Short mmCIF file of C-alpha atoms in Angstrom, two decimals:
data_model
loop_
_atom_site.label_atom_id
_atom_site.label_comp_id
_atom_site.label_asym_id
_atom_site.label_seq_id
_atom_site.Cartn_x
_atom_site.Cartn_y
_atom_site.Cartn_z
CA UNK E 1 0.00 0.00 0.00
CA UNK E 2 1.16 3.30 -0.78
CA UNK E 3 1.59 5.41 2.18
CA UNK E 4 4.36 7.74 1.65
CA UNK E 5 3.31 9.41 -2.15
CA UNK E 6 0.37 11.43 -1.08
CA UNK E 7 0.82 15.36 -2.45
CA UNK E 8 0.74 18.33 -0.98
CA UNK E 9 -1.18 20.84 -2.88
CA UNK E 10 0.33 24.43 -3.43
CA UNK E 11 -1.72 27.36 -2.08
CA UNK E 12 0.40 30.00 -3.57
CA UNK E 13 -1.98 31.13 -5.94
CA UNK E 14 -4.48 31.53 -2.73
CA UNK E 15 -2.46 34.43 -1.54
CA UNK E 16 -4.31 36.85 -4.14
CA UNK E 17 -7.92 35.49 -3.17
CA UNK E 18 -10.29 37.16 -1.38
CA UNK E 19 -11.42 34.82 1.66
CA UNK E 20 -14.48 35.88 4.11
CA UNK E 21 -14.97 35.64 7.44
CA UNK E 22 -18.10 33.65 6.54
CA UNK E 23 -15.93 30.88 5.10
CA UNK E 24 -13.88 30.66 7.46
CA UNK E 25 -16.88 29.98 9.78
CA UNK E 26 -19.13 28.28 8.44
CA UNK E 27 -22.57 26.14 10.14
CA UNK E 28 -22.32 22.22 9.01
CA UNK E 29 -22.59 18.80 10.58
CA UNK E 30 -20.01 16.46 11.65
CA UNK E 31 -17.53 14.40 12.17
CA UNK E 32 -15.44 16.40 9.77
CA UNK E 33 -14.87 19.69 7.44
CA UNK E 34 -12.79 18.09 5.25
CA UNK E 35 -14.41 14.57 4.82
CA UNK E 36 -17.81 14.82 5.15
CA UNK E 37 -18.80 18.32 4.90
CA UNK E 38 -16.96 18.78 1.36
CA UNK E 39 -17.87 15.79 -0.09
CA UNK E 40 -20.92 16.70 0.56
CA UNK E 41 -20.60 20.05 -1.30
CA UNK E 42 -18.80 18.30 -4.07
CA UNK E 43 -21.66 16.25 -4.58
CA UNK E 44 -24.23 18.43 -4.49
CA UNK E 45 -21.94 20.75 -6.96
CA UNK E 46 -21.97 17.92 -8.86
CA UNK E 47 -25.19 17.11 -9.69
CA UNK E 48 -25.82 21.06 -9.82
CA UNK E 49 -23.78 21.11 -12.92
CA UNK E 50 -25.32 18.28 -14.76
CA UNK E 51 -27.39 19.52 -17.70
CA UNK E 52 -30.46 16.95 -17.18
CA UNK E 53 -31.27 14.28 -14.80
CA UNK E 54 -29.07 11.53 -14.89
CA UNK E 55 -30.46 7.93 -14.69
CA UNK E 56 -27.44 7.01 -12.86
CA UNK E 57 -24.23 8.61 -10.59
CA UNK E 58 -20.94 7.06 -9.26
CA UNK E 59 -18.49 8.04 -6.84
CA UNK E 60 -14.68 7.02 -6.54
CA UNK E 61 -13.09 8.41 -3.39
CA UNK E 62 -9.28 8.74 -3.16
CA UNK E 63 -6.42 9.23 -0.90
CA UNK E 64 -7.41 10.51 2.63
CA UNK E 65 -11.14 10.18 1.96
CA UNK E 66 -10.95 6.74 1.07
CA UNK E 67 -8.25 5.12 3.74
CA UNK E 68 -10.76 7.16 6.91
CA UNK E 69 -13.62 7.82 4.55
CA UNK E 70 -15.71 5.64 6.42
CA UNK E 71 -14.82 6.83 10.01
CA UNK E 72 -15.23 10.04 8.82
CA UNK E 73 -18.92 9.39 7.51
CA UNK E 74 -17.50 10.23 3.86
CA UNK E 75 -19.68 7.89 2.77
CA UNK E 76 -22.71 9.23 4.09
CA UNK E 77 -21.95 12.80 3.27
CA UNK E 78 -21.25 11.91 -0.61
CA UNK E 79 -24.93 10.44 -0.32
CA UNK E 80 -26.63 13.36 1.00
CA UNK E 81 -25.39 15.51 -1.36
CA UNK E 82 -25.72 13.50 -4.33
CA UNK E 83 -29.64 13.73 -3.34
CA UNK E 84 -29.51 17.68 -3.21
CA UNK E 85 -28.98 18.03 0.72
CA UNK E 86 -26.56 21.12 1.80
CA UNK E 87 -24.74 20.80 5.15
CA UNK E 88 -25.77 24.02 6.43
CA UNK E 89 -29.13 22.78 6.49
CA UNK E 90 -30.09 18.94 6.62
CA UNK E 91 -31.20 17.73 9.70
CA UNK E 92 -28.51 15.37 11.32
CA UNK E 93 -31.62 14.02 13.14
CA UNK E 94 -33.04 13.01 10.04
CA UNK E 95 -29.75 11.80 8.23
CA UNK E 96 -29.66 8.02 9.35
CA UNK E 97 -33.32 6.96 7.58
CA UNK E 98 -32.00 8.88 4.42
CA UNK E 99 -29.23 7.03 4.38
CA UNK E 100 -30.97 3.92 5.33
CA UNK E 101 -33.96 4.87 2.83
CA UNK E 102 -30.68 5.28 -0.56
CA UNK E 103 -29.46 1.63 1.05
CA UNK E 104 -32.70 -0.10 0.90
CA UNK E 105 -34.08 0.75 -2.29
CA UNK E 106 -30.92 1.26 -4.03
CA UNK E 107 -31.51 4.83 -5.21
CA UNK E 108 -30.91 8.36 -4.69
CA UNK E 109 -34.59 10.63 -4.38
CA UNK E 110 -32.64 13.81 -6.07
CA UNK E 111 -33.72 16.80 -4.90
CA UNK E 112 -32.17 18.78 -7.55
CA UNK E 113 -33.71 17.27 -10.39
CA UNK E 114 -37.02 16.31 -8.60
CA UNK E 115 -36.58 12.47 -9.98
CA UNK E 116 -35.02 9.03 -8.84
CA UNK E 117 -31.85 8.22 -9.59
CA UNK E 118 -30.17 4.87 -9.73
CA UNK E 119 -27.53 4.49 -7.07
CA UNK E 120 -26.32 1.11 -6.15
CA UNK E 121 -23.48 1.74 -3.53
CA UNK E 122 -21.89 -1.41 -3.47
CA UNK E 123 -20.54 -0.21 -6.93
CA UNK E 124 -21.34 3.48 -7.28
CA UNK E 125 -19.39 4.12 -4.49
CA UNK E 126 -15.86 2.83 -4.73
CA UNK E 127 -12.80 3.14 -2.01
CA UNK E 128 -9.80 3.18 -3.81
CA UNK E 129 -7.30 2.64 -0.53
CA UNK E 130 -3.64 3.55 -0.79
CA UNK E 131 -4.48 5.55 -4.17
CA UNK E 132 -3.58 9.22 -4.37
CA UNK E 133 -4.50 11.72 -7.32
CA UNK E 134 -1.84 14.16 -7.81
CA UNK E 135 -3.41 17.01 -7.47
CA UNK E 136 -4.30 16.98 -3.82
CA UNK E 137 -4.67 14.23 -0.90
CA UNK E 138 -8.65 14.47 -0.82
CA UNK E 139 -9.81 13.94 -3.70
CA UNK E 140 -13.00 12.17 -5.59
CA UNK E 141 -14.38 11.53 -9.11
CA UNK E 142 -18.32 12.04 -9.66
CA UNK E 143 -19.82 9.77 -12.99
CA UNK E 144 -23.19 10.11 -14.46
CA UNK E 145 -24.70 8.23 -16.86
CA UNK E 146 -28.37 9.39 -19.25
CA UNK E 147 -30.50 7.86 -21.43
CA UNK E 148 -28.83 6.20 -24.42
CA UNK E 149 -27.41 8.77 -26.80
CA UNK E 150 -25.84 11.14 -24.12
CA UNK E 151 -22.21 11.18 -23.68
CA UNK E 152 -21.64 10.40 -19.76
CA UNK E 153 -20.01 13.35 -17.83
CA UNK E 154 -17.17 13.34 -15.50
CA UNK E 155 -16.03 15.43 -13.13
CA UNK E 156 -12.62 15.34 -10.44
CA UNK E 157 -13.14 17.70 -7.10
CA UNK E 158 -11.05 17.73 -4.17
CA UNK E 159 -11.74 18.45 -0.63
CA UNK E 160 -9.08 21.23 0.49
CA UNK E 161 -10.06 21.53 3.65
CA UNK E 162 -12.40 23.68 6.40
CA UNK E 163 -15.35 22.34 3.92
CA UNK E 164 -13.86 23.96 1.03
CA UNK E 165 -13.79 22.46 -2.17
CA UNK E 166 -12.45 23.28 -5.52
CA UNK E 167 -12.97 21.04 -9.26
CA UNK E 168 -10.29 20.06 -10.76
CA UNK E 169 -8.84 17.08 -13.73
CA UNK E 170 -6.76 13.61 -12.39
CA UNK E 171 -3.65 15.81 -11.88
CA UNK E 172 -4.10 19.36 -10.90
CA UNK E 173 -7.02 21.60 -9.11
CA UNK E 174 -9.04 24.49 -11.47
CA UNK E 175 -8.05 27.96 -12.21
CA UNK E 176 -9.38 30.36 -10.06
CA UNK E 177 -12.29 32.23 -10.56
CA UNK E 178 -14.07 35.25 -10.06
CA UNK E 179 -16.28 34.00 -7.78
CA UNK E 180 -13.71 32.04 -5.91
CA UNK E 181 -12.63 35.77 -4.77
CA UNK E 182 -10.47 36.07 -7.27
CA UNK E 183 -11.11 39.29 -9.08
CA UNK E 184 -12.60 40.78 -5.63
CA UNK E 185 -11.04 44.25 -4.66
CA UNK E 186 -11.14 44.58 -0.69
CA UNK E 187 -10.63 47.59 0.47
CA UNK E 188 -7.56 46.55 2.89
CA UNK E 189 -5.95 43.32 0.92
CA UNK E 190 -3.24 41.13 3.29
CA UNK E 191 -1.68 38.14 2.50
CA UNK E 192 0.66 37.81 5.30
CA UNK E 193 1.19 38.57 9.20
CA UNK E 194 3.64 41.59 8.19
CA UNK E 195 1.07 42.97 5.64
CA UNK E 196 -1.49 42.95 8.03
CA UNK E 197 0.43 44.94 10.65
CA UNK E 198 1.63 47.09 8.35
CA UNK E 199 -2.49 47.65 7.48
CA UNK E 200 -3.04 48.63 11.15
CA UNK E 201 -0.21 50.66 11.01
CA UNK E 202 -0.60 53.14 8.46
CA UNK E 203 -4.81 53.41 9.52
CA UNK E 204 -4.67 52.93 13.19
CA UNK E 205 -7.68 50.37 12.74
CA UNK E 206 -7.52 47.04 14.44
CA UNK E 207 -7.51 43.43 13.06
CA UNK E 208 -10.81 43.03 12.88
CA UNK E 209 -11.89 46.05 11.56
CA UNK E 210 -9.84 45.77 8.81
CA UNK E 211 -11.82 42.15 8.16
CA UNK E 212 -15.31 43.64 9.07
CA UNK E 213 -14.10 46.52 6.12
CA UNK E 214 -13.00 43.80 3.58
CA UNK E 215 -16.22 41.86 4.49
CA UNK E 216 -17.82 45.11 2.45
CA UNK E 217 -17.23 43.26 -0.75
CA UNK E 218 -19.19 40.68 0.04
CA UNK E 219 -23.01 42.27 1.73
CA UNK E 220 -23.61 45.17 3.55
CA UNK E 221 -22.20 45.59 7.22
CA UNK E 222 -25.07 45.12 9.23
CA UNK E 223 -25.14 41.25 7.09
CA UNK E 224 -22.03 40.60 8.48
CA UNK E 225 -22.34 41.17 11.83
CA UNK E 226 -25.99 39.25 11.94
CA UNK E 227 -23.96 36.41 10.29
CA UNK E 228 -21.62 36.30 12.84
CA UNK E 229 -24.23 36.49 15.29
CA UNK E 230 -25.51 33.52 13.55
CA UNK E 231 -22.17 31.91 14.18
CA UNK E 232 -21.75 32.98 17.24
CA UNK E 233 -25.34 31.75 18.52
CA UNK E 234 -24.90 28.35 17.07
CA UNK E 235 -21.71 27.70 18.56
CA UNK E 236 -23.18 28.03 21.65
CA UNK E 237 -26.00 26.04 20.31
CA UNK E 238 -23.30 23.25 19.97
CA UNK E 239 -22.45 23.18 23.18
CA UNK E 240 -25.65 23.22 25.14
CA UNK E 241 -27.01 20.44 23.42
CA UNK E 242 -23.20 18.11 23.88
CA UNK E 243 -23.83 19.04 27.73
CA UNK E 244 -27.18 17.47 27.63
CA UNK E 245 -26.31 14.23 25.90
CA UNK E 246 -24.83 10.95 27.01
CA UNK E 247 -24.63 7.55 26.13
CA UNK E 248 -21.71 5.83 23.01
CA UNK E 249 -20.86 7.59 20.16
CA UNK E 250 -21.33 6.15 17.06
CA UNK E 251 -18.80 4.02 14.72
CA UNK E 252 -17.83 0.85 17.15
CA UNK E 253 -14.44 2.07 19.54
CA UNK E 254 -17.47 2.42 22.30
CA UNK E 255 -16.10 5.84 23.09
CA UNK E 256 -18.41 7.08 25.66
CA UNK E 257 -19.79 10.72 25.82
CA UNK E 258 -18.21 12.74 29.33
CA UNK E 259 -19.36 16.01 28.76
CA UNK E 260 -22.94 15.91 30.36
CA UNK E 261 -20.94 14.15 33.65
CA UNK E 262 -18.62 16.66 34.06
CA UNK E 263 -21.23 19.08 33.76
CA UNK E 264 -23.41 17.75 36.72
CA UNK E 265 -20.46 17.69 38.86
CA UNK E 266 -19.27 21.13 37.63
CA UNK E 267 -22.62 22.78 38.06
CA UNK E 268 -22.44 20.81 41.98
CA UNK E 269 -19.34 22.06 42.73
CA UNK E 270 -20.34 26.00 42.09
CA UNK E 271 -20.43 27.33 45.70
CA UNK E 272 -16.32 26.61 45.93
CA UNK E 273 -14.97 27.83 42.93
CA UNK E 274 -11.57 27.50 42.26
CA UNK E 275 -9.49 28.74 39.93
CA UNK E 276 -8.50 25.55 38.34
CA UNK E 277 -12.01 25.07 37.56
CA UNK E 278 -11.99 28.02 34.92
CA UNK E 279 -9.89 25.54 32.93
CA UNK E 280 -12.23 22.39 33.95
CA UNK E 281 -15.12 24.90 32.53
CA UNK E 282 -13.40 25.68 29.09
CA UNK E 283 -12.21 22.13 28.64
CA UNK E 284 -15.83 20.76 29.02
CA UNK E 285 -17.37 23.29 26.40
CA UNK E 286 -14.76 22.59 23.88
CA UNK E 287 -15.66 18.67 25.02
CA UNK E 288 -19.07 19.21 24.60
CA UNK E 289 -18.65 20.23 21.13
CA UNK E 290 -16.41 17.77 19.59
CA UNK E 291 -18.33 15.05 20.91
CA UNK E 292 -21.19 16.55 19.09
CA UNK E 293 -19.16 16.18 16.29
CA UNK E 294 -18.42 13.04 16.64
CA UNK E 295 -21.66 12.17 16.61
CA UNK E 296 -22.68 13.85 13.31
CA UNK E 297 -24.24 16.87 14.91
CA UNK E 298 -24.81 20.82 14.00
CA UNK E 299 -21.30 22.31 14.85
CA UNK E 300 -19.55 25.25 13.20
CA UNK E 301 -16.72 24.65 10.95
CA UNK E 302 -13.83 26.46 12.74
CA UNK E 303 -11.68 26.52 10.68
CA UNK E 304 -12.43 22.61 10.83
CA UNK E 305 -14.43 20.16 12.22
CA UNK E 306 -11.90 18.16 13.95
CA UNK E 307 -10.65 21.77 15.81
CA UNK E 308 -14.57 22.79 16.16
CA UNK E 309 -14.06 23.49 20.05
CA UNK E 310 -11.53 25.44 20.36
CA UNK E 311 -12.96 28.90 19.00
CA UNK E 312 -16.33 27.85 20.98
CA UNK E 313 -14.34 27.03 24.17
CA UNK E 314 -12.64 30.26 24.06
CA UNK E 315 -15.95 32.82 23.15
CA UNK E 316 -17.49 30.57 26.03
CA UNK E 317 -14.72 31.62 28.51
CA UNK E 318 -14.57 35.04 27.57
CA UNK E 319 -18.66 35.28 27.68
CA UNK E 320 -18.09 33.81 31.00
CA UNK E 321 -15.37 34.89 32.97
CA UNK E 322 -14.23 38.09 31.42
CA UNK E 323 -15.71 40.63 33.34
CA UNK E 324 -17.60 43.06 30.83
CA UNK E 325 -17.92 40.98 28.13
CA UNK E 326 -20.61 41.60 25.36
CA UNK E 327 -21.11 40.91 21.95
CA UNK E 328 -19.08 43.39 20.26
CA UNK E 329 -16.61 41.69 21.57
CA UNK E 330 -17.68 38.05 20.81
CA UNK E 331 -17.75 39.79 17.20
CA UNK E 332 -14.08 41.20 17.34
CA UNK E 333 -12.22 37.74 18.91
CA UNK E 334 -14.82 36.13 15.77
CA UNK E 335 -13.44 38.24 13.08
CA UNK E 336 -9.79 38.48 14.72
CA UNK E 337 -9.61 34.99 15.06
CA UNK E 338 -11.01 35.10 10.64
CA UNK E 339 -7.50 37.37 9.82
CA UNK E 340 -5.30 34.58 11.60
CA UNK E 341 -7.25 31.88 9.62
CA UNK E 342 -6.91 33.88 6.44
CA UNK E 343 -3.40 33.62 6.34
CA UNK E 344 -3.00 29.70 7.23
CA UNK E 345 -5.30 29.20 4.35
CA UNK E 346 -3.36 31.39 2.13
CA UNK E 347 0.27 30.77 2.42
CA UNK E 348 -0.03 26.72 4.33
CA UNK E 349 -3.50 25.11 4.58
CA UNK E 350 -5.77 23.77 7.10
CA UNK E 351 -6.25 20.57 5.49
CA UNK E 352 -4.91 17.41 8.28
CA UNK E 353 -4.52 15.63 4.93
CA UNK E 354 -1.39 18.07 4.26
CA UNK E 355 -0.37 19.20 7.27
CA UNK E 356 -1.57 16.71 10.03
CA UNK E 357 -3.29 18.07 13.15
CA UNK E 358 -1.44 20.96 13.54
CA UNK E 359 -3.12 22.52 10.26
CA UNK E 360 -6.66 21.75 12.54
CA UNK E 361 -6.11 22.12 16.47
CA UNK E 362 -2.76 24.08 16.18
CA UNK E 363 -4.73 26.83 13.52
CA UNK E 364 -7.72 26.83 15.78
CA UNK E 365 -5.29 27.34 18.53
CA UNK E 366 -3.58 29.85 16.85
CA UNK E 367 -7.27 32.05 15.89
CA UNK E 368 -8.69 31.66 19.13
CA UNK E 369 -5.35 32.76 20.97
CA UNK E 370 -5.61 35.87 18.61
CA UNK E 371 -9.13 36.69 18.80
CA UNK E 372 -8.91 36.41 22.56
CA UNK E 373 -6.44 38.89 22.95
CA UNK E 374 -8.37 41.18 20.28
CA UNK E 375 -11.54 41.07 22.70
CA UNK E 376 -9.85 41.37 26.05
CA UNK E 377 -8.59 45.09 24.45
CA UNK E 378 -5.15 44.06 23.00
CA UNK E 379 -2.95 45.76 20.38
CA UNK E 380 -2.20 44.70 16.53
CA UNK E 381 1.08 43.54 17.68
CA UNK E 382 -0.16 41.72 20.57
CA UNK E 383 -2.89 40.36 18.66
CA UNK E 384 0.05 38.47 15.96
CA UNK E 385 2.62 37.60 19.11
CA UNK E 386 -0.34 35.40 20.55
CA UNK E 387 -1.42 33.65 17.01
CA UNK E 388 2.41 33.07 17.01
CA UNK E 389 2.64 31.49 19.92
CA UNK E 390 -0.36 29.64 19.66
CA UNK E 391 0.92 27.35 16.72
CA UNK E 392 4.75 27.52 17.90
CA UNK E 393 3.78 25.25 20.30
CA UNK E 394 1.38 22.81 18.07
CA UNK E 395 4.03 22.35 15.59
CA UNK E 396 4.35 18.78 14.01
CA UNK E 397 1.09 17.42 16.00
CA UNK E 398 0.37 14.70 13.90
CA UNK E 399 -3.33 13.41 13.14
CA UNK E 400 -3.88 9.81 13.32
CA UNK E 401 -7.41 9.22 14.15
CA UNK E 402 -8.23 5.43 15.50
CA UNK E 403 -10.06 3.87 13.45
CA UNK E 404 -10.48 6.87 10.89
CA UNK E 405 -13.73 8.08 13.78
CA UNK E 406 -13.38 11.79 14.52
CA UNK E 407 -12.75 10.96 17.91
CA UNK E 408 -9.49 9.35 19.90
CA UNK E 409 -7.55 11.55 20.10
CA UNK E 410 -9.85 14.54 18.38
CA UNK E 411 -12.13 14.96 20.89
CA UNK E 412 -9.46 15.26 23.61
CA UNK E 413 -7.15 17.26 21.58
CA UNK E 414 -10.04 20.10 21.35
CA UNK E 415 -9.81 20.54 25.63
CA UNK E 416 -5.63 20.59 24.88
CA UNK E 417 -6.25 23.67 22.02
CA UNK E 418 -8.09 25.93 24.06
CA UNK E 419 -5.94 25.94 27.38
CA UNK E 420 -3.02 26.38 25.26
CA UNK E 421 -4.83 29.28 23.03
CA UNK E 422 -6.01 31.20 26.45
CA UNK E 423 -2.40 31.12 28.18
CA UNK E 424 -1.28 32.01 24.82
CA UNK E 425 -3.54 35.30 24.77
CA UNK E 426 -2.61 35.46 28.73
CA UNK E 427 1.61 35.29 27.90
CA UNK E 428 1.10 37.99 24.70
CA UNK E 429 -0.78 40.56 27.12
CA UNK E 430 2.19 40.13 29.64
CA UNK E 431 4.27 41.60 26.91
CA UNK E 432 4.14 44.81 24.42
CA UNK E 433 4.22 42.55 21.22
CA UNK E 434 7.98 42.49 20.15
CA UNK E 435 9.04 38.94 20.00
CA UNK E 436 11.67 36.90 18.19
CA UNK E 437 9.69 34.66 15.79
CA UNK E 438 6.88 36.12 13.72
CA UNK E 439 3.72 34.91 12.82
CA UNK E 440 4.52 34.42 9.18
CA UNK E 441 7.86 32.14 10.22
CA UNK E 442 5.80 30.25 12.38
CA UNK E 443 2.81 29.37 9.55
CA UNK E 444 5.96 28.77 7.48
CA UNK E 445 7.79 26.42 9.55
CA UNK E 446 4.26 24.81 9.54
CA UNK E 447 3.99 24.25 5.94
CA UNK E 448 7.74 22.65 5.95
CA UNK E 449 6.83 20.60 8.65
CA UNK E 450 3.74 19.35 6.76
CA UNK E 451 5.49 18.52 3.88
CA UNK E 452 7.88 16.89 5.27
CA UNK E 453 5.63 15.22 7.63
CA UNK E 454 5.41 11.19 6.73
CA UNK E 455 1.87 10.86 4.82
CA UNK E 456 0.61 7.97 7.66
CA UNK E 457 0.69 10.71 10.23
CA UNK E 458 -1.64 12.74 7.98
CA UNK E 459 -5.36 11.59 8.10
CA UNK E 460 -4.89 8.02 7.25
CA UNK E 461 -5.07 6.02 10.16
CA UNK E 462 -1.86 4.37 9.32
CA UNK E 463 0.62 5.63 11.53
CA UNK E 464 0.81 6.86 15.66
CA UNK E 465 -2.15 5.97 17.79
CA UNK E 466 -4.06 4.58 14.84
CA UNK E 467 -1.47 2.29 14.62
CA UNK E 468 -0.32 1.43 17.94
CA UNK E 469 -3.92 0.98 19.79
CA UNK E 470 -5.73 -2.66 19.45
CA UNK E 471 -9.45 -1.29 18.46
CA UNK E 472 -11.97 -2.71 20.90
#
């Protein structure tokens, strides 16, 4: 089996794109961004771009998505969207019987087209294991067939990661596009830690007013801040409903759910507060979420679903133990935290199947360190020492999920990311912001480590714990 030939996709071109906030954060389902949430875009693309109903559709995953495809619910996801579902909006309640409805009856009731489509997964829905296309370690190949007559389209995407996805050929992704962002003008254009400084130099605005100002391209202000409101409010969605459940989480390690527990005894232990228990607190909600997503629930993508409670963990703690907090400030450590993510995206990636875990937790990390510092009142140069620090100290964390489930050691890793991103916000206060290593070095040495990074400590489940833990 091939294990050591997957590619690493360049983002160069990336650093002239527009990106917004709104990407960046966006409202899905789990177990993961890059796996089952842009599959699930690709197919729905897909079939979007067909000219007429086909009478029947394939799927040939590849790479990443096929060796923890199933783990990851890839399987599922290409499903849903093949029948016209969006992530943002299917019901994960309701996702099991559709699934269960395709796998009975052996075809897809396409919403797109209104009609029934042939879909026999047992062959329209093929895992080629240890195969890699060059273009880029996620990637799929979408067939339809029509009546007799009509040539049969096909079409190559890739998942790049955060729920993105971009169409490509067997070797190499698609030009960009003017609606990719593109040909957009923003108003105050960065495409590196430096640049962005610089920005907040020369107009004395902050981070994120810079992004809210570049957001302009996009919709109207007042759009923008009810979207992140929209974020904001279904982050915290995400995390009331992980501290009410309990029971196993799905996919057979018999991993069971802690979060509602610890709340109970939390909630108990309220009359002698400690301050240890400010970190117990800010693990749980980041728990609480990545169980959730585990479980194939409503999270955020942020910038991933495998790092999905890290930013939630850390707007939780300053909602809750920042005296003075309020929503303009949720907003600013939101669209702080989007300007950190920007650049990972532009000059490395966020994709685990490049750059293992530390393009997930250590990014997440890395934004919610930043945007913490943003809301608590801090200074441009503050604001980039903390992102720095943030991923300094996530560099080379591999991802090697057991069993390809979106859980050991993802869930766990989620409580690590936030403690390190709040006494990374906590260490860049202490200082004025001058500092040895910059944030651009750091989301350098990043990339270098990803690429150099073995590919069966990259989102296959072939290396680390994936490898060294007997499944139970």
């Amino acid at each position: 089996m091939q294990t050591d030939a997957a590619p690493l996709s360049t983002d160069a071109a990336l650093s002239a794109v527009a990106i917004s906030a709104l990407d960046i954060f966006s409202i899905g389902i789990g177990p993961s961004s890059s796996h089952t949430v842009g599959p699930m875009r690709a197919a729905l693309a897909f079939m979007e771009s067909l000219p007429q109903a086909p009478s029947r559709v394939a799927c040939d995953l590849y790479g990443s998505l096929a060796l923890t495809g199933r783990g990851h619910a890839t399987d599922a996801a290409v499903l849903l969207g093949l029948s016209g579902l969006r992530p943002e909006s299917v019901d994960p309640d309701a996702v099991p019987a559709t699934i269960a409805d395709i796998r009975e009856h052996g075809r897809l009731v396409s919403r797109t087209f209104d009609t029934e489509i042939g879909f026999d997964e047992s062959t329209d829905l093929v895992f080629h294991f240890g195969e890699f296309l060059p273009a880029h370690a996620n990637g799929m190949r979408f067939t339809a067939w029509f009546a007799e007559g009509t040539e049969p389209v096909e079409q190559h995407w890739y998942s790049v990661g955060g729920g993105a996805v971009v169409r490509g050929d067997a070797t190499s992704l698609a030009p960009l596009t003017p609606e990719s962002g593109h040909n957009l003008r923003q108003p105050f254009p960065f495409s590196s830690g430096a640049e962005l400084l610089a920005l907040g130099e020369e107009t004395g605005l902050c981070f994120a007013t810079l992004v809210l100002r570049n957001e302009g391209v996009w919709r109207p202000e007042a759009e923008t801040l009810a979207g992140l409101d929209r974020i904001i409010d279904a982050m915290d969605a995400c995390v009331q409903r992980g501290l009410k459940q309990e029971g196993l989480l799905p996919g057979g390690l018999k991993v069971r759910r802690r979060a509602r527990t610890i709340h109970t005894r939390l909630r108990a232990q309220k009359d002698s507060f400690g301050p240890a228990q400010t970190f117990e607190w800010v693990s749980l909600f980041a728990l609480a979420v990545n169980e959730e997503n585990a479980a194939g629930g409503r999270v955020v993508t942020a910038p991933t679903n495998g790092a999905a409670g890290v930013i939630p963990a850390t707007l939780l703690y300053y909602r809750k133990f920042v005296p003075g907090a309020d929503r303009e400030g949720e907003r600013t450590l939101l669209l702080t935290a989007a300007a950190i993510g920007f650049l990972y995206k532009k000059r490395a990636s966020i994709s685990a199947a490049e750059m293992g875990c530390q393009g997930e937790v250590g990014v997440a990390c890395s934004m919610a360190a930043a945007g913490l510092v943003a809301a608590l009142g801090g200074t441009n140069q503050q604001i980039e020492n903390a992102a720095e620090i943030g991923m300094e100290h996530n560099l080379g964390l591999t991802c090697d999920p057991i069993g390809g489930l979106v859980q050991i050691p993802c869930i766990e890793r989620n409580t690590m990311g936030v403690v390190k991103a709040i006494n990374a916000a906590y260490l860049a206060l202490q200082g004025d912001g001058r500092h040895i290593v910059s944030l651009d070095a750091v989301i350098e040495t990043m990339r270098q480590t990803g690429v150099d990074m073995a590919s069966k400590y990259k989102e296959t489940s072939l290396g680390g714990l994936a490898a060294n833990v007997v499944e139970c």
